[in-house]
Amino acid sequence: MKQSVDPCLGREWELHQLHSLLSYAESQNCTKTIYIYGITGSGKTHLLNHFIDCVKSAGKRNLAFSQPHNCPAHKLKFSIFNFIKQLLQIESTATDMVITKKVNLVASSSLSYLRTLQLLGFSLSKNQRNTLAKQTLQQMNKIDQQIAYDLIDYAVHKRIALITIDDVHHLTYTQIQFLRLFIEIEYAQPILFILIAQPKDLLTSPPDWLSLAHTMPLKQLSLDAQTRLAKHCLAKKGFAIAKYQTEVKVAIERAAGNPAFLQQLLLTPDYQSFQSTKLQQFIDNTLADMPVELTELFQYAALQGFHFSASQLTQFTHKKHIHAPLCLAQKMLSSGLVVRESDHYSFSHPLIWEGIKNHQPLLIKNSVK
């Protein structure tokens, strides 16, 4: 028997909102979109999985997509090709003949039929390619919009109530442009879309195409919620809660409202330093994948403190003779590790700041005074 996911301790209000908006979409017969965002560890995916579990328990069908690099077994890998196939309920073993028949059944025009086959990677004939090539950009947009309507209509026919996409910040520009077709217009069909993202890359801030979405930032957990989560975490591991009161207090203080960081700290074997090896590995891997000058900028900023100013970044870029300092600063913001306030920058979490300071080797500790 499938075990349900852990309770959403501290996210009860957000969970209630998800249920309310699903009910609204069903009662008003319209598509709705929820955009959930927050830094790494804030509990986005856990909240989503819990809601999906509730929806499935209620006998409703869903499609849950994630990104290829981090796709769990219970979710589908997101690509335009796979998104269309899943909405059309096409099996992975389906032959080309079966697929073309299904597309022909669902497509509302010959042009949308050809365009759907093109998006599915079919080799079109020269005449078919010429037919699509003759369409203006505006006409192609209308065709793609019609495809979105046809796909949603068929998904509802197959009783799909919920479509979720995790890690949207990893989508490519082309994938986002396709996804916009389903999000920018509220169709007269009862489907709830949920998009999950970190504020990074193309989604450093909520984009205009999500203007109709119900935005849901995941903020820090309250002290009460963190205490309940800590007790639940220890009890689940079979630890005597009374023996770990000091550790719980320290972990809550250092986690600063981040549920994943809290659980990592509680389960760390090193109660003297109270550092999360898992988080440090995440920071190390993230910085290792960056250009050297960006990594050095992060480490320099971390040495300035949790908060740092634009003038301090300018000091670094001048010293290092960076040719495009504004571009480098924008890459820093796009990483999701740093946020910009009105007059200064801050790291997205104290433990993120700490992890960057602890990143080895600290190549520039004495290079910029």
XYZ file of C-alpha atoms in Angstrom:
369
model
C 0.000 0.000 0.000
C 1.341 3.424 -0.960
C 2.415 5.495 2.018
C 1.197 9.081 2.024
C 3.709 11.895 2.133
C 4.478 13.694 5.386
C 2.017 16.353 6.583
C 2.630 19.918 5.421
C 3.473 21.295 8.846
C 3.453 25.073 8.662
C 1.986 25.098 5.143
C -1.627 24.419 6.087
C -2.801 27.779 4.727
C -1.092 27.202 1.369
C -2.552 23.693 1.157
C -6.014 25.098 1.836
C -5.492 27.625 -0.977
C -4.617 24.848 -3.413
C -7.781 22.927 -2.541
C -9.875 26.099 -2.806
C -8.542 26.999 -6.245
C -9.055 23.462 -7.536
C -12.665 23.640 -6.316
C -13.032 27.058 -7.935
C -11.758 25.794 -11.304
C -14.212 22.907 -11.147
C -17.220 24.971 -10.037
C -16.581 27.821 -12.478
C -15.545 25.508 -15.334
C -12.319 27.400 -16.047
C -8.597 26.825 -16.074
C -6.658 28.402 -13.223
C -2.924 28.646 -12.618
C -1.065 28.757 -9.316
C 2.544 29.883 -9.288
C 4.416 28.692 -6.184
C 7.921 30.022 -5.690
C 10.576 30.118 -3.004
C 14.259 29.470 -2.399
C 15.727 25.993 -2.275
C 14.536 24.050 0.772
C 11.409 26.132 1.355
C 9.128 23.134 0.831
C 7.687 23.753 -2.634
C 7.962 20.202 -3.917
C 6.820 18.707 -0.611
C 3.705 20.897 -0.648
C 3.039 19.912 -4.253
C 3.491 16.189 -3.592
C 1.163 16.353 -0.592
C -1.516 18.094 -2.669
C -1.124 15.597 -5.513
C -1.532 12.816 -2.970
C -4.786 14.404 -1.754
C -6.083 14.829 -5.317
C -5.345 11.210 -6.185
C -6.971 10.033 -2.945
C -10.110 11.895 -4.016
C -10.190 9.840 -7.219
C -9.116 12.692 -9.506
C -6.516 12.308 -12.238
C -3.370 14.389 -12.558
C -0.249 14.794 -14.683
C 2.898 15.641 -12.705
C 5.947 16.832 -14.654
C 9.472 17.533 -13.481
C 12.784 18.288 -15.197
C 14.861 15.506 -16.812
C 17.913 16.076 -14.562
C 15.905 15.666 -11.348
C 12.839 13.619 -12.256
C 11.519 11.248 -9.564
C 9.886 7.986 -10.550
C 6.330 9.176 -9.886
C 6.630 12.179 -12.204
C 6.945 12.621 -15.948
C 9.914 14.263 -17.617
C 8.939 17.619 -19.073
C 9.522 18.376 -22.727
C 7.202 19.812 -25.354
C 7.147 16.375 -26.992
C 6.268 14.572 -23.739
C 3.819 17.253 -22.594
C 1.770 16.873 -25.779
C 1.913 13.063 -25.660
C 0.726 12.955 -22.066
C -2.117 15.401 -22.681
C -3.179 13.209 -25.596
C -2.826 10.074 -23.427
C -0.453 8.490 -25.959
C 1.428 5.465 -24.647
C 5.225 5.350 -24.954
C 4.922 2.220 -27.089
C 2.462 3.791 -29.545
C 3.371 3.509 -33.231
C 3.551 6.511 -35.554
C 0.263 5.439 -37.121
C -1.466 5.388 -33.727
C -0.048 8.823 -32.865
C -1.092 10.433 -36.156
C -4.590 9.011 -35.801
C -4.873 10.419 -32.258
C -3.599 13.831 -33.359
C -6.025 13.842 -36.285
C -8.858 12.977 -33.893
C -8.072 15.836 -31.516
C -6.859 18.575 -33.889
C -9.564 21.065 -34.819
C -8.003 22.071 -38.163
C -5.603 20.739 -40.775
C -3.038 23.385 -39.814
C -3.140 22.503 -36.118
C -2.812 18.844 -37.150
C 0.376 19.554 -39.128
C 1.800 21.827 -36.451
C 1.171 19.259 -33.705
C 2.966 16.591 -35.725
C 5.839 19.019 -36.206
C 6.047 19.642 -32.445
C 6.045 15.879 -31.905
C 9.109 15.579 -34.131
C 7.455 13.969 -37.141
C 9.119 14.380 -40.541
C 6.679 16.340 -42.682
C 6.501 16.214 -46.447
C 7.813 19.122 -48.508
C 4.266 20.345 -49.195
C 3.388 20.143 -45.494
C 6.531 22.068 -44.527
C 5.777 24.716 -47.155
C 2.213 25.044 -45.871
C 3.459 25.868 -42.372
C 6.264 28.074 -43.682
C 3.736 30.282 -45.502
C 2.020 31.197 -42.228
C 2.861 34.565 -40.702
C 4.118 34.764 -37.126
C 0.689 35.979 -36.005
C -1.007 33.107 -37.818
C 1.368 30.575 -36.258
C 0.618 31.990 -32.817
C -3.091 31.471 -33.453
C -2.457 27.909 -34.593
C -0.416 27.168 -31.474
C -3.143 28.701 -29.310
C -5.684 26.453 -31.001
C -3.458 23.453 -30.282
C -3.394 24.411 -26.611
C -7.186 24.615 -26.551
C -7.514 21.241 -28.308
C -5.098 19.591 -25.861
C -6.830 21.041 -22.807
C -10.215 20.017 -24.180
C -9.027 16.452 -24.674
C -7.349 16.310 -21.263
C -10.648 17.306 -19.631
C -12.404 14.676 -21.740
C -9.985 12.179 -20.160
C -10.879 13.586 -16.713
C -7.539 15.238 -15.971
C -8.172 17.713 -13.130
C -4.636 18.794 -12.245
C -1.444 19.440 -14.235
C 1.719 20.281 -12.297
C 5.203 21.264 -13.472
C 8.041 21.342 -10.954
C 11.364 23.208 -11.347
C 9.969 25.549 -14.004
C 13.095 27.704 -13.617
C 14.981 24.986 -15.518
C 12.756 25.250 -18.594
C 14.321 26.586 -21.769
C 13.048 29.742 -23.453
C 11.321 27.631 -26.140
C 9.633 25.430 -23.544
C 8.400 28.465 -21.624
C 7.008 30.007 -24.807
C 5.013 26.821 -25.395
C 3.837 26.637 -21.786
C 2.603 30.233 -22.010
C -0.075 29.076 -24.454
C -1.785 27.207 -21.613
C -1.289 29.855 -18.934
C -1.892 33.292 -20.457
C -5.537 32.590 -21.293
C -8.176 31.190 -18.938
C -9.920 28.509 -20.972
C -13.475 27.389 -20.257
C -12.309 24.011 -18.985
C -11.968 22.817 -15.345
C -8.204 22.232 -15.022
C -5.827 23.565 -12.383
C -2.216 24.202 -13.436
C 0.427 24.458 -10.722
C 3.892 25.753 -11.588
C 6.737 25.447 -9.067
C 9.960 27.437 -9.322
C 12.881 28.973 -7.530
C 13.317 32.729 -8.183
C 16.216 32.246 -10.590
C 17.231 32.156 -14.268
C 14.258 33.241 -16.442
C 12.069 33.454 -13.312
C 14.210 35.676 -11.082
C 11.005 37.686 -10.642
C 7.444 36.631 -11.642
C 7.159 37.311 -15.409
C 4.302 39.093 -17.166
C 2.951 35.881 -18.697
C 1.973 34.784 -15.178
C -0.147 37.888 -14.608
C -3.351 35.814 -14.439
C -1.812 33.258 -12.087
C -2.458 33.125 -8.372
C 1.038 33.701 -6.983
C 2.035 31.950 -3.766
C 5.451 32.810 -2.320
C 6.579 30.299 0.302
C 7.776 32.382 3.214
C 9.683 31.359 6.323
C 7.925 28.987 8.699
C 6.780 30.410 12.005
C 8.504 29.398 15.239
C 5.521 27.230 16.172
C 5.541 25.487 12.785
C 9.296 24.863 13.012
C 8.897 23.376 16.486
C 6.151 21.037 15.300
C 8.221 20.054 12.265
C 11.297 19.381 14.407
C 9.327 17.146 16.786
C 7.787 15.284 13.847
C 11.197 14.805 12.218
C 12.794 13.405 15.386
C 9.824 11.196 16.216
C 9.843 9.746 12.703
C 13.474 8.716 13.212
C 12.644 7.190 16.598
C 14.604 9.755 18.622
C 13.594 10.700 22.155
C 12.497 14.297 21.724
C 13.187 15.259 25.346
C 16.893 14.457 24.913
C 17.299 16.828 21.949
C 15.737 20.064 23.191
C 19.018 21.996 22.927
C 19.706 20.664 19.430
C 16.167 21.555 18.338
C 16.564 25.110 19.605
C 19.879 25.589 17.805
C 18.614 23.980 14.597
C 15.509 26.186 14.533
C 17.618 29.288 15.040
C 20.030 28.389 12.245
C 17.358 27.162 9.828
C 15.618 30.560 9.980
C 12.266 29.199 8.868
C 13.507 26.931 6.055
C 11.930 23.457 6.533
C 14.462 21.443 4.513
C 17.426 23.141 6.193
C 15.846 22.482 9.583
C 15.516 18.754 8.914
C 19.053 18.551 7.544
C 20.440 20.246 10.653
C 18.475 17.992 12.993
C 19.825 14.885 11.319
C 23.444 16.006 11.081
C 25.828 13.856 13.148
C 27.972 16.899 14.016
C 26.053 18.718 16.726
C 29.086 20.854 17.592
C 29.273 22.753 14.299
C 25.625 22.179 13.289
C 26.500 22.358 9.610
C 24.583 20.540 6.915
C 26.873 18.476 4.705
C 24.095 18.130 2.150
C 23.631 21.893 1.905
C 27.381 22.485 1.666
C 27.588 19.975 -1.185
C 24.748 21.800 -2.944
C 26.596 25.115 -2.597
C 29.908 23.602 -3.695
C 28.344 21.991 -6.771
C 26.470 25.176 -7.672
C 29.597 27.337 -7.467
C 31.690 24.741 -9.304
C 29.340 24.963 -12.283
C 29.740 28.748 -12.507
C 32.363 30.737 -14.436
C 35.419 31.410 -12.258
C 34.847 35.164 -12.114
C 31.250 34.669 -10.929
C 32.350 32.227 -8.230
C 34.957 34.728 -7.078
C 32.347 37.491 -7.017
C 30.118 35.353 -4.788
C 32.959 34.610 -2.411
C 34.023 38.245 -2.297
C 30.431 39.311 -1.567
C 30.171 36.680 1.192
C 33.262 38.126 2.859
C 31.519 41.518 3.025
C 28.665 40.094 5.099
C 25.130 38.768 4.741
C 24.195 42.137 3.210
C 26.417 43.892 0.705
C 26.165 46.929 -1.551
C 26.445 47.629 -5.261
C 29.501 49.791 -4.574
C 31.243 46.794 -2.985
C 30.535 44.739 -6.098
C 31.878 47.593 -8.218
C 35.079 47.596 -6.169
C 35.569 43.921 -7.001
C 34.789 44.236 -10.726
C 37.178 47.210 -11.060
C 39.944 45.356 -9.255
C 39.467 42.256 -11.435
C 39.015 44.298 -14.655
C 35.650 42.719 -15.431
C 34.496 43.879 -18.885
C 30.761 43.475 -18.281
C 30.159 44.133 -14.551
C 26.384 44.656 -14.881
C 26.046 41.342 -16.692
C 28.008 39.613 -13.936
C 25.799 41.165 -11.248
C 22.698 40.022 -13.156
C 24.077 36.468 -13.292
C 24.522 36.661 -9.536
C 20.838 37.567 -9.105
C 19.758 34.902 -11.613
C 21.420 32.199 -9.512
C 18.720 32.417 -6.829
C 21.404 32.623 -4.139
C 21.148 36.406 -3.855
C 18.222 38.821 -3.764
C 18.261 42.552 -4.358
C 16.576 44.914 -1.933
C 15.933 48.593 -2.676
C 19.412 49.794 -1.735
C 21.482 46.645 -1.183
C 21.898 42.947 -1.914
C 21.400 40.046 0.480
C 22.011 36.334 0.350
C 18.775 34.368 0.107
C 19.410 32.604 3.437
C 22.006 32.796 6.232
C 23.063 29.186 5.600
C 23.504 29.939 1.892
C 25.790 32.800 2.903
C 27.652 30.528 5.306
C 28.034 27.800 2.683
C 29.533 30.233 0.167
C 31.990 31.501 2.785
C 32.999 27.899 3.516
C 33.443 26.996 -0.138
C 36.986 25.801 -0.840
C 39.357 26.986 -2.010
C 38.810 30.620 -1.013
C 40.919 31.928 -3.839
C 40.293 35.616 -3.353
C 40.363 36.062 0.398
C 43.302 38.417 0.130
C 43.028 39.495 -3.499
C 40.702 42.454 -2.920
C 41.179 44.646 0.139
